[in-house]
PDB file of C-alpha atoms and ligand atoms in Angstrom:
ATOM      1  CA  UNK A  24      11.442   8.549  -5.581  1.00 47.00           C
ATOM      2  CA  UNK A  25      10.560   4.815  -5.997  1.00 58.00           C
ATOM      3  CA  UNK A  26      13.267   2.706  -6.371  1.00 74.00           C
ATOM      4  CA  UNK A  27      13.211   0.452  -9.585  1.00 94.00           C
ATOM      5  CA  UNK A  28      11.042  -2.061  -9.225  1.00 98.00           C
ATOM      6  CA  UNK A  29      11.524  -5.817  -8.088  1.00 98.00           C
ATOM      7  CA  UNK A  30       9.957  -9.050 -10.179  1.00 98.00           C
ATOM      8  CA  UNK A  31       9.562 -11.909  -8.317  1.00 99.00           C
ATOM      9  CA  UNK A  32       8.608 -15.044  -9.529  1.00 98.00           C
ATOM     10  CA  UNK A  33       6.326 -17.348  -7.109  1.00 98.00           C
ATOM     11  CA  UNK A  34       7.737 -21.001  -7.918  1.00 98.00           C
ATOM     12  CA  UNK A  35       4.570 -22.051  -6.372  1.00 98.00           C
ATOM     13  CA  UNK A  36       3.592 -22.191  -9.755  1.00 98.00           C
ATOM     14  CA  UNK A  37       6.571 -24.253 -11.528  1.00 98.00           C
ATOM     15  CA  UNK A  38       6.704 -27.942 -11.623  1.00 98.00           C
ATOM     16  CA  UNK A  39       7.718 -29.384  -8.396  1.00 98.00           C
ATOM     17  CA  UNK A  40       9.371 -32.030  -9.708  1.00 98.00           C
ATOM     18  CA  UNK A  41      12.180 -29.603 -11.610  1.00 98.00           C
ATOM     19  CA  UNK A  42      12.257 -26.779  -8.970  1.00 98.00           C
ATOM     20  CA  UNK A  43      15.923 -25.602  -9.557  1.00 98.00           C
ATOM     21  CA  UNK A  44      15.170 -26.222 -13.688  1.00 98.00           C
ATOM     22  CA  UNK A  45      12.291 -23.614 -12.598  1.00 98.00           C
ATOM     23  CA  UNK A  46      14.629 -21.411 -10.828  1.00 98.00           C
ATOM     24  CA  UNK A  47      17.333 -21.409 -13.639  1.00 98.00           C
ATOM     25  CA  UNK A  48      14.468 -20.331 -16.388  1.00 98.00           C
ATOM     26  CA  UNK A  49      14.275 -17.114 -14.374  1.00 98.00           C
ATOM     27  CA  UNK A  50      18.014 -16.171 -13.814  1.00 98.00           C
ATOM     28  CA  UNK A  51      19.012 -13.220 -15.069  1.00 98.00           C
ATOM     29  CA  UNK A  52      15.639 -12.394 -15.515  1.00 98.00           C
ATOM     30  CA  UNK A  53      14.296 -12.227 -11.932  1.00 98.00           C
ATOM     31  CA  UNK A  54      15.117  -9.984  -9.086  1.00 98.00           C
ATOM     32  CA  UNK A  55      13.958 -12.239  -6.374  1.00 98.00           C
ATOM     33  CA  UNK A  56      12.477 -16.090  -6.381  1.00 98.00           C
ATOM     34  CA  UNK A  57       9.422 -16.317  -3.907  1.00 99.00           C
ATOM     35  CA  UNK A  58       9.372 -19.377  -2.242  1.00 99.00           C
ATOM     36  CA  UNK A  59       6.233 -19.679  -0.436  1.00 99.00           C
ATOM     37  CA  UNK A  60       5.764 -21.937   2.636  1.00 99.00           C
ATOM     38  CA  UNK A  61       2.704 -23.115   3.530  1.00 98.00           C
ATOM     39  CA  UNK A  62       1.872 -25.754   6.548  1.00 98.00           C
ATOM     40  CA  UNK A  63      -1.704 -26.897   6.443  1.00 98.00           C
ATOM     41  CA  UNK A  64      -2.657 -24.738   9.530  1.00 98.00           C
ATOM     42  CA  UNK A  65      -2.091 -21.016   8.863  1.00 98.00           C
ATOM     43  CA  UNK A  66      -3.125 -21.768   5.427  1.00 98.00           C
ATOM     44  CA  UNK A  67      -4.876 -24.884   4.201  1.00 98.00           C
ATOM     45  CA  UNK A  68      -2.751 -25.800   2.020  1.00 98.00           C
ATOM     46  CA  UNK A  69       0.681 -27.865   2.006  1.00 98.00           C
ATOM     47  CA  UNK A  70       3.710 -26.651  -0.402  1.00 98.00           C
ATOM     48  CA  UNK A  71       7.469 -26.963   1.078  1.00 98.00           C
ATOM     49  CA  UNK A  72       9.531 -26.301   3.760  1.00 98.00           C
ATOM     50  CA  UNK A  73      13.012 -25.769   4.969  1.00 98.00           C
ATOM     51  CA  UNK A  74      14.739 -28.583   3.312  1.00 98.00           C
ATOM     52  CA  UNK A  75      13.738 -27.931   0.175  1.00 98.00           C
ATOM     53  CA  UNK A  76      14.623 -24.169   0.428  1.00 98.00           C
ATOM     54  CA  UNK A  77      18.006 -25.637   1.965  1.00 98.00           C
ATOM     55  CA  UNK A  78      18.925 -27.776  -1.674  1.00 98.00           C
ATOM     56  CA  UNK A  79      17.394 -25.027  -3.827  1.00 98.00           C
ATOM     57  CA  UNK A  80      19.893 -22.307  -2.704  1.00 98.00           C
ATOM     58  CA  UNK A  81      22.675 -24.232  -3.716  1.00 98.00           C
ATOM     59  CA  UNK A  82      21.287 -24.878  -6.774  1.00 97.00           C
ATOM     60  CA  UNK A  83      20.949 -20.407  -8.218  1.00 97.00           C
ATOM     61  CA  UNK A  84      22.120 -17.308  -6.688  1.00 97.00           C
ATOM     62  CA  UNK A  85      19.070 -15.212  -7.517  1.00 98.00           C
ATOM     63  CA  UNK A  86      17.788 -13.955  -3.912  1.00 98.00           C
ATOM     64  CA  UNK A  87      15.114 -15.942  -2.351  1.00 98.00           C
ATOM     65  CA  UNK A  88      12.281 -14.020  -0.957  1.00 99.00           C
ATOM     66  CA  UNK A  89      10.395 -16.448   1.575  1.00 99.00           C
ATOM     67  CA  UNK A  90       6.898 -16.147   2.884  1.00 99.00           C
ATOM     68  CA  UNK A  91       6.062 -18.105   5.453  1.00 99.00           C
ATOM     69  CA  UNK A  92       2.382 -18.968   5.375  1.00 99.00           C
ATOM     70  CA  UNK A  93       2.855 -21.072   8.892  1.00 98.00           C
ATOM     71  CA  UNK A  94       1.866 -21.101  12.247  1.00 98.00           C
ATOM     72  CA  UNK A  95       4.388 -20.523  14.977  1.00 98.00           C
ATOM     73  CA  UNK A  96       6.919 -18.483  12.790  1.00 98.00           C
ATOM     74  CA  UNK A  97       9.360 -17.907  15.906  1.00 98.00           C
ATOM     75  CA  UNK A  98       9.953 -21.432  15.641  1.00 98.00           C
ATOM     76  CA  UNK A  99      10.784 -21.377  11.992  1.00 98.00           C
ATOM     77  CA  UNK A 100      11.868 -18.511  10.621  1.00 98.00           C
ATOM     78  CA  UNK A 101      15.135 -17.898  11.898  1.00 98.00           C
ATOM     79  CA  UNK A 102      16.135 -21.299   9.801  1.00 98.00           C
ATOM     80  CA  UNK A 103      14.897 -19.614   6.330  1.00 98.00           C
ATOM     81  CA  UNK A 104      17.147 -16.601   7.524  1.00 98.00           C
ATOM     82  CA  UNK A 105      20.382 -19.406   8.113  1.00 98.00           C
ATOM     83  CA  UNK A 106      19.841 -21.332   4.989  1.00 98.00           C
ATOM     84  CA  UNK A 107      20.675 -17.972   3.081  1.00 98.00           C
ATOM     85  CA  UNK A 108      17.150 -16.598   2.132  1.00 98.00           C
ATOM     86  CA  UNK A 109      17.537 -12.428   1.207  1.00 98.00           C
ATOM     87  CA  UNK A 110      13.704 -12.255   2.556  1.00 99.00           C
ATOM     88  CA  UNK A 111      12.510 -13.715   4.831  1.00 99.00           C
ATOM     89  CA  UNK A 112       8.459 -12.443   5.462  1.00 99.00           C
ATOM     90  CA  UNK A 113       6.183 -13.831   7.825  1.00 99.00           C
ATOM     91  CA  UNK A 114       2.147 -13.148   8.610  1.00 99.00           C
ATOM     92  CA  UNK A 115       1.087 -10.579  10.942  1.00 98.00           C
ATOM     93  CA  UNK A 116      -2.037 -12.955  11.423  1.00 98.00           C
ATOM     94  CA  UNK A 117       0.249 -15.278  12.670  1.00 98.00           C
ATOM     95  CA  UNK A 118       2.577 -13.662  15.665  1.00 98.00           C
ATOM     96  CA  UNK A 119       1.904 -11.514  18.786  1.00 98.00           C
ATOM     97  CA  UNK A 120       5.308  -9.619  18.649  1.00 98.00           C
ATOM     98  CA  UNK A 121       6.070  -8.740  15.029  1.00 98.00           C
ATOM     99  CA  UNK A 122       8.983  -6.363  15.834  1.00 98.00           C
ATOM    100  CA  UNK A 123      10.798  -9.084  18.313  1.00 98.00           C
ATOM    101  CA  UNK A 124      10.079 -11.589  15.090  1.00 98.00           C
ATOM    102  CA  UNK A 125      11.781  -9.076  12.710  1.00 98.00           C
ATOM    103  CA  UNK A 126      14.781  -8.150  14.612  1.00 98.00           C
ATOM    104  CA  UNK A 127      15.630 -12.101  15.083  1.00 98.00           C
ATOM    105  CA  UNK A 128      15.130 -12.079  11.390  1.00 98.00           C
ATOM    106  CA  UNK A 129      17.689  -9.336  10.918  1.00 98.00           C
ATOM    107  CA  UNK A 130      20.183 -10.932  13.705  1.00 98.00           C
ATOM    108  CA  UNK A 131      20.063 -14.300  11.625  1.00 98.00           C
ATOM    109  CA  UNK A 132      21.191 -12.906   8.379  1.00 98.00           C
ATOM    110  CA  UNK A 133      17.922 -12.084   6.064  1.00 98.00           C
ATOM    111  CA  UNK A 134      16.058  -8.832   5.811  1.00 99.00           C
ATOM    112  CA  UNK A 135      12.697  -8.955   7.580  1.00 99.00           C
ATOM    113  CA  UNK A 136       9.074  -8.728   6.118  1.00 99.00           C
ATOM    114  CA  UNK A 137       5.214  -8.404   7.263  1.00 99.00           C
ATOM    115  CA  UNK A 138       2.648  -9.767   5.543  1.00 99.00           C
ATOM    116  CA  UNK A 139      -0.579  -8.588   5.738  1.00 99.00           C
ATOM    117  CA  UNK A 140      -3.445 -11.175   4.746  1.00 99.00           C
ATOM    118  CA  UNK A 141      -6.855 -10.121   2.516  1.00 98.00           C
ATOM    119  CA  UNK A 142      -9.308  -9.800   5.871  1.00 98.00           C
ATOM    120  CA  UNK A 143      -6.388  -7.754   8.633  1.00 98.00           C
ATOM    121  CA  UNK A 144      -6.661  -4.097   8.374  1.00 98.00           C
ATOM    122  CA  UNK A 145      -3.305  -2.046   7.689  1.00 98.00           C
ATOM    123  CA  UNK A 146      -4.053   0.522   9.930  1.00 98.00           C
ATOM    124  CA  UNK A 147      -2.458  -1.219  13.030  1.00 98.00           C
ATOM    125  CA  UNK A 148       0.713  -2.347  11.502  1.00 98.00           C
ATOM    126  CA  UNK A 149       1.670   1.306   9.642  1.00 98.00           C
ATOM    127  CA  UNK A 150       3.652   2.181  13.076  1.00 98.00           C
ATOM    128  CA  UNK A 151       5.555  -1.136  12.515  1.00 98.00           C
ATOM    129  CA  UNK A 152       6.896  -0.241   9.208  1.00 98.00           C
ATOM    130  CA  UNK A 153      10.540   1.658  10.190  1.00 98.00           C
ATOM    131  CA  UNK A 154      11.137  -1.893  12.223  1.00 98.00           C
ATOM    132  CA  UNK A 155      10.736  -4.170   8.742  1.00 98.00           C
ATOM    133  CA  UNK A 156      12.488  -4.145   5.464  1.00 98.00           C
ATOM    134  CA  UNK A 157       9.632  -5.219   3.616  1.00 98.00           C
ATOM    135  CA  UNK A 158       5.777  -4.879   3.734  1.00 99.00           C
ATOM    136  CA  UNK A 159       3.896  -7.485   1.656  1.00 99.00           C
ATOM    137  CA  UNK A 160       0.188  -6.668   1.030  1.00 99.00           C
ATOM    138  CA  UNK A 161      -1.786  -9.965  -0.069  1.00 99.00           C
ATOM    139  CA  UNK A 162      -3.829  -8.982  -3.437  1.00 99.00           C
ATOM    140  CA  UNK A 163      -5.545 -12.298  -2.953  1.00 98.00           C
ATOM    141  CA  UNK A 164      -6.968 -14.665  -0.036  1.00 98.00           C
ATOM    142  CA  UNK A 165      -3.100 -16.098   0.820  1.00 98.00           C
ATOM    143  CA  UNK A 166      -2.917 -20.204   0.461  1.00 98.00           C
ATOM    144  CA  UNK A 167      -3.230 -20.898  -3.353  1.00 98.00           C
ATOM    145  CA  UNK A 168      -1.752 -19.471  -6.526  1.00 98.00           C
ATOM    146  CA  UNK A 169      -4.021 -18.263  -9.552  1.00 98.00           C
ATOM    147  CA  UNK A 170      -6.227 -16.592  -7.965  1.00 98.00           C
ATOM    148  CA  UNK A 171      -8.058 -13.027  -9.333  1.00 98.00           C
ATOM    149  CA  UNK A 172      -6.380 -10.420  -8.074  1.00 98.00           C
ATOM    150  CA  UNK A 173      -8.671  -8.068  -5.551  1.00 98.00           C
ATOM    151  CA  UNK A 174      -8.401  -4.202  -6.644  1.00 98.00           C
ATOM    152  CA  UNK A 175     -10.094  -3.217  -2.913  1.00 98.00           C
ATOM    153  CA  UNK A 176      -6.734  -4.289  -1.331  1.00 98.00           C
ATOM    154  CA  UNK A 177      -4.939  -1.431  -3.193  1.00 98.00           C
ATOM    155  CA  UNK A 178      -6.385   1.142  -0.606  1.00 98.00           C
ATOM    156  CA  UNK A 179      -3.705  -0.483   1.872  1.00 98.00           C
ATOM    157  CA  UNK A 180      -0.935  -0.263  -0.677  1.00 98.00           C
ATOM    158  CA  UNK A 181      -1.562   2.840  -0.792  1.00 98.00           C
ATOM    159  CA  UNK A 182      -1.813   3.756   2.326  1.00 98.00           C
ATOM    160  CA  UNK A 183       1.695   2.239   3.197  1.00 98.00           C
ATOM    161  CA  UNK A 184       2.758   4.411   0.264  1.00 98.00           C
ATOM    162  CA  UNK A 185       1.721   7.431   2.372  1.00 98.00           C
ATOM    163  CA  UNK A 186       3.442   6.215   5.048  1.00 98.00           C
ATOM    164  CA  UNK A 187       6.733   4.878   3.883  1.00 98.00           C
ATOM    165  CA  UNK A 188       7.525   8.397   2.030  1.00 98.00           C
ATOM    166  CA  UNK A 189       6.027  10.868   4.687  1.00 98.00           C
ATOM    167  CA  UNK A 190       8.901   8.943   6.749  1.00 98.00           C
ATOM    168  CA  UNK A 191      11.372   8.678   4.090  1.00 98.00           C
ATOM    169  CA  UNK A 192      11.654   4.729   5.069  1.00 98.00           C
ATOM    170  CA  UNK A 193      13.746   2.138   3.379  1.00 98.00           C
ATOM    171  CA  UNK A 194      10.785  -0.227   2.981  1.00 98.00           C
ATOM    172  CA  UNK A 195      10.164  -3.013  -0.217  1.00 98.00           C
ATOM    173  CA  UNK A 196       5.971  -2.135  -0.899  1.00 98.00           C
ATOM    174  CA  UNK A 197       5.475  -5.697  -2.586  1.00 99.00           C
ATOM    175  CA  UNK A 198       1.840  -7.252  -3.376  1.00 99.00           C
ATOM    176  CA  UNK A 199       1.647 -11.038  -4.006  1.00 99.00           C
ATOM    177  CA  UNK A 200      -1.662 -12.298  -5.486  1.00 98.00           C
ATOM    178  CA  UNK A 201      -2.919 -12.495  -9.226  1.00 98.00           C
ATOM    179  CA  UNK A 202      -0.383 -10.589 -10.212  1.00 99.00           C
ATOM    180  CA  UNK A 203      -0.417 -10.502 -14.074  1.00 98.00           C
ATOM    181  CA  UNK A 204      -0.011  -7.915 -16.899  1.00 98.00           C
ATOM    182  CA  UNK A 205      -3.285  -6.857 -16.776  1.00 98.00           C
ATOM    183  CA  UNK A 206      -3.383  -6.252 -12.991  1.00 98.00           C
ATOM    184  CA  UNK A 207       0.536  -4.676 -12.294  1.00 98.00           C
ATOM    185  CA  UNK A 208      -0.177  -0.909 -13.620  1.00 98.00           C
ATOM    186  CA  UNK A 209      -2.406  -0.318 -11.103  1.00 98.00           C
ATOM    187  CA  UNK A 210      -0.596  -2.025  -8.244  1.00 98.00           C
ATOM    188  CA  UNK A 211       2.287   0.444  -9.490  1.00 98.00           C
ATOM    189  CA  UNK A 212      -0.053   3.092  -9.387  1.00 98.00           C
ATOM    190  CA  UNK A 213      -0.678   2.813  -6.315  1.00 98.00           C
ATOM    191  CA  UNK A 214       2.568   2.614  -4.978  1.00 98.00           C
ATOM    192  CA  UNK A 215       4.042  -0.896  -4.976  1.00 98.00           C
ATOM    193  CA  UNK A 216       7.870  -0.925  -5.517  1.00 98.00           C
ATOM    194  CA  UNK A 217       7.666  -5.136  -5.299  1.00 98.00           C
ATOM    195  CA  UNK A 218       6.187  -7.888  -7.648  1.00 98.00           C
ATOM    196  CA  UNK A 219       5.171 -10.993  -6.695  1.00 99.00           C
ATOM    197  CA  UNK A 220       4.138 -13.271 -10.127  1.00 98.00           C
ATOM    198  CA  UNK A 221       3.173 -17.031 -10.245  1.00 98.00           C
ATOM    199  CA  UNK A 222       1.164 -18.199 -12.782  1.00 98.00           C
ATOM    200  CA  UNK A 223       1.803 -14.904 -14.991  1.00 98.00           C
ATOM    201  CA  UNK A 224       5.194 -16.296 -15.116  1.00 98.00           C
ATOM    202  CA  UNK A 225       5.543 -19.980 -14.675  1.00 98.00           C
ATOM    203  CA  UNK A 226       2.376 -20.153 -16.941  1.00 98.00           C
ATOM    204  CA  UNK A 227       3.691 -18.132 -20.021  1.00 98.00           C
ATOM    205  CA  UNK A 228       5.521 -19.584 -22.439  1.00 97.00           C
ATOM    206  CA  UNK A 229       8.700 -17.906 -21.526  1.00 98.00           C
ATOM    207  CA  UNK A 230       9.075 -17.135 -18.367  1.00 98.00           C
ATOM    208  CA  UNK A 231      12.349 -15.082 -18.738  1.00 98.00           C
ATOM    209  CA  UNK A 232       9.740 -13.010 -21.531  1.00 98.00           C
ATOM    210  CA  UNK A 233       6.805 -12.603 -19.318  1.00 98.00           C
ATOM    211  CA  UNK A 234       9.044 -10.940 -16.434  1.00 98.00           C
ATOM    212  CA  UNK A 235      10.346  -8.525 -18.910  1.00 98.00           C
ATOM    213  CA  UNK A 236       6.987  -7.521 -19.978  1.00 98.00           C
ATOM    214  CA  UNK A 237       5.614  -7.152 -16.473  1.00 98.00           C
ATOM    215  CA  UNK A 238       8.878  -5.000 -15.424  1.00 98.00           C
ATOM    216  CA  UNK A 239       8.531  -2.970 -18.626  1.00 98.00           C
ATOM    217  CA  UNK A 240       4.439  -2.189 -17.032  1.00 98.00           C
ATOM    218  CA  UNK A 241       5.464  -1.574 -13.380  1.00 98.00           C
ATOM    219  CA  UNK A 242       7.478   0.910 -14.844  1.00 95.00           C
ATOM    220  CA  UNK A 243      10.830  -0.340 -15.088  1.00 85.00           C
ATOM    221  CA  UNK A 244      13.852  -0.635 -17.653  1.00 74.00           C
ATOM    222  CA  UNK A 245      15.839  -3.486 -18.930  1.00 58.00           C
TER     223      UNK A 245
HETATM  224  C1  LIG B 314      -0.468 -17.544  -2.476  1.00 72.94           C
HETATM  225  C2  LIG B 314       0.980 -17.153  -2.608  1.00 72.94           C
HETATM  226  C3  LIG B 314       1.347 -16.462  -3.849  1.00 72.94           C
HETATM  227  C4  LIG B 314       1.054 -17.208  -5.113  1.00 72.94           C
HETATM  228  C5  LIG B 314       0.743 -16.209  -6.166  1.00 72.94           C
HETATM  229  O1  LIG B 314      -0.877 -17.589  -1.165  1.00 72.94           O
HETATM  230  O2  LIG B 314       1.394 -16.337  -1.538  1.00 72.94           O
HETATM  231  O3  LIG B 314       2.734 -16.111  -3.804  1.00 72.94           O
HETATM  232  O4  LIG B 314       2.121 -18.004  -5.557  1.00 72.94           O
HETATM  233  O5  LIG B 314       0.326 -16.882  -7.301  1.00 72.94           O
HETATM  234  P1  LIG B 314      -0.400 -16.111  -8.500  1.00 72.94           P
HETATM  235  O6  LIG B 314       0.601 -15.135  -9.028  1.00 72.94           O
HETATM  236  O7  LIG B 314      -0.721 -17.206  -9.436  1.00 72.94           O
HETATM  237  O8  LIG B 314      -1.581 -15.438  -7.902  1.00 72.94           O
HETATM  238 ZN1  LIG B 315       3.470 -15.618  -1.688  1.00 72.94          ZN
END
């Protein structure tokens, strides 16, 4: 069975000037924040980094789900992982040894998780999965928020689906990308178990609102 599934708002989208304003609109609300990184290399664009995910925690105790659009995440991770993230998910794209990667992750503190950008097949990775907590599945091009979400990336989701219960794994499905009410049914459908929401969230009128309503379409309660 799927377990219930997780909402998590992308502050990506929020005002950057009133980040833990942004964060306390969603408590109680949320499951997870997403925080994502980006350095102007993996991706082109530039968001935050470590000392702003470092202030933030102190500032809400929802779990922070990191993805780390960067080059060179051996270099960087690990600190996500000490400065109390739950998540901490890097790019396959961007690391030769995801399972080393992951089991630092674990040995620092955080859960691990493998992102897999629009162009990288899943096929590769699927023998990965029972060494990572989570398996993120970009629904977009990964590097800016509102984009349209891409229904020809579901074929991985569900393929991962496959995989994760033919081997009864322990694995967070979660798709990040254009993520909205009219796109999260058939992300469920296919087998996501994990929610990743920007502008669906930080551009609604209530925030708190539009998470119920997308939890009440993935299929969940409350
Ligand atoms: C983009 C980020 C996403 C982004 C999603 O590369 O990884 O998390 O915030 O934003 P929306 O939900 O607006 O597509
Ligand atoms: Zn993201």
């Amino acid at each position: 069975m799927t377990p219930s599934p997780i909402i998590a708002p992308s502050i990506l989208a929020a005002d950057f000037a009133r980040l833990a304003d942004a964060v306390h609109a969603i408590e109680g609300a949320a499951d997870w924040v997403h925080v994502d990184v980006m350095d102007n290399h993996f991706v082109p664009n530039l968001t935050i980094g470590l000392p702003v995910v470092q202030s933030l925690r102190k500032a809400t105790t929802i779990p922070f789900d990191v993805h780390l659009m960067i080059t060179d995440p051996e270099r960087w991770a690990p600190g996500y992982a000490e400065a109390g993230a739950y998540n901490v998910t890097f790019h396959a794209e961007a690391t030769d040894d995801p399972v080393a990667l992951a089991k630092t992750l674990r040995a620092a503190g955080s859960k691990a998780g493998l992102a897999i950008d629009r162009d990288t097949a899943i096929e590769p990775y699927l023998d990965l999965l029972p060494h990572v907590d989570t398996l993120l599945i970009m629904t977009i091009k990964a590097g800016f928020g509102g984009q349209k979400f891409l229904p020809g990336m579901l074929d991985k989701v569900r393929e991962v689906r496959r995989r994760i219960d033919a081997d009864s794994l322990e694995v967070r499905l979660e798709v990040d990308g254009g993520i909205a009410a009219e796109t999260i049914e058939q992300a469920a459908e296919a087998g996501a178990d994990a929610f990743v929401a920007g502008t669906a969230v930080y551009g609604a009128h209530d925030p708190a609102r539009a998470i119920a309503e997308l939890r009440a379409l993935a299929g969940g309660v409350g």
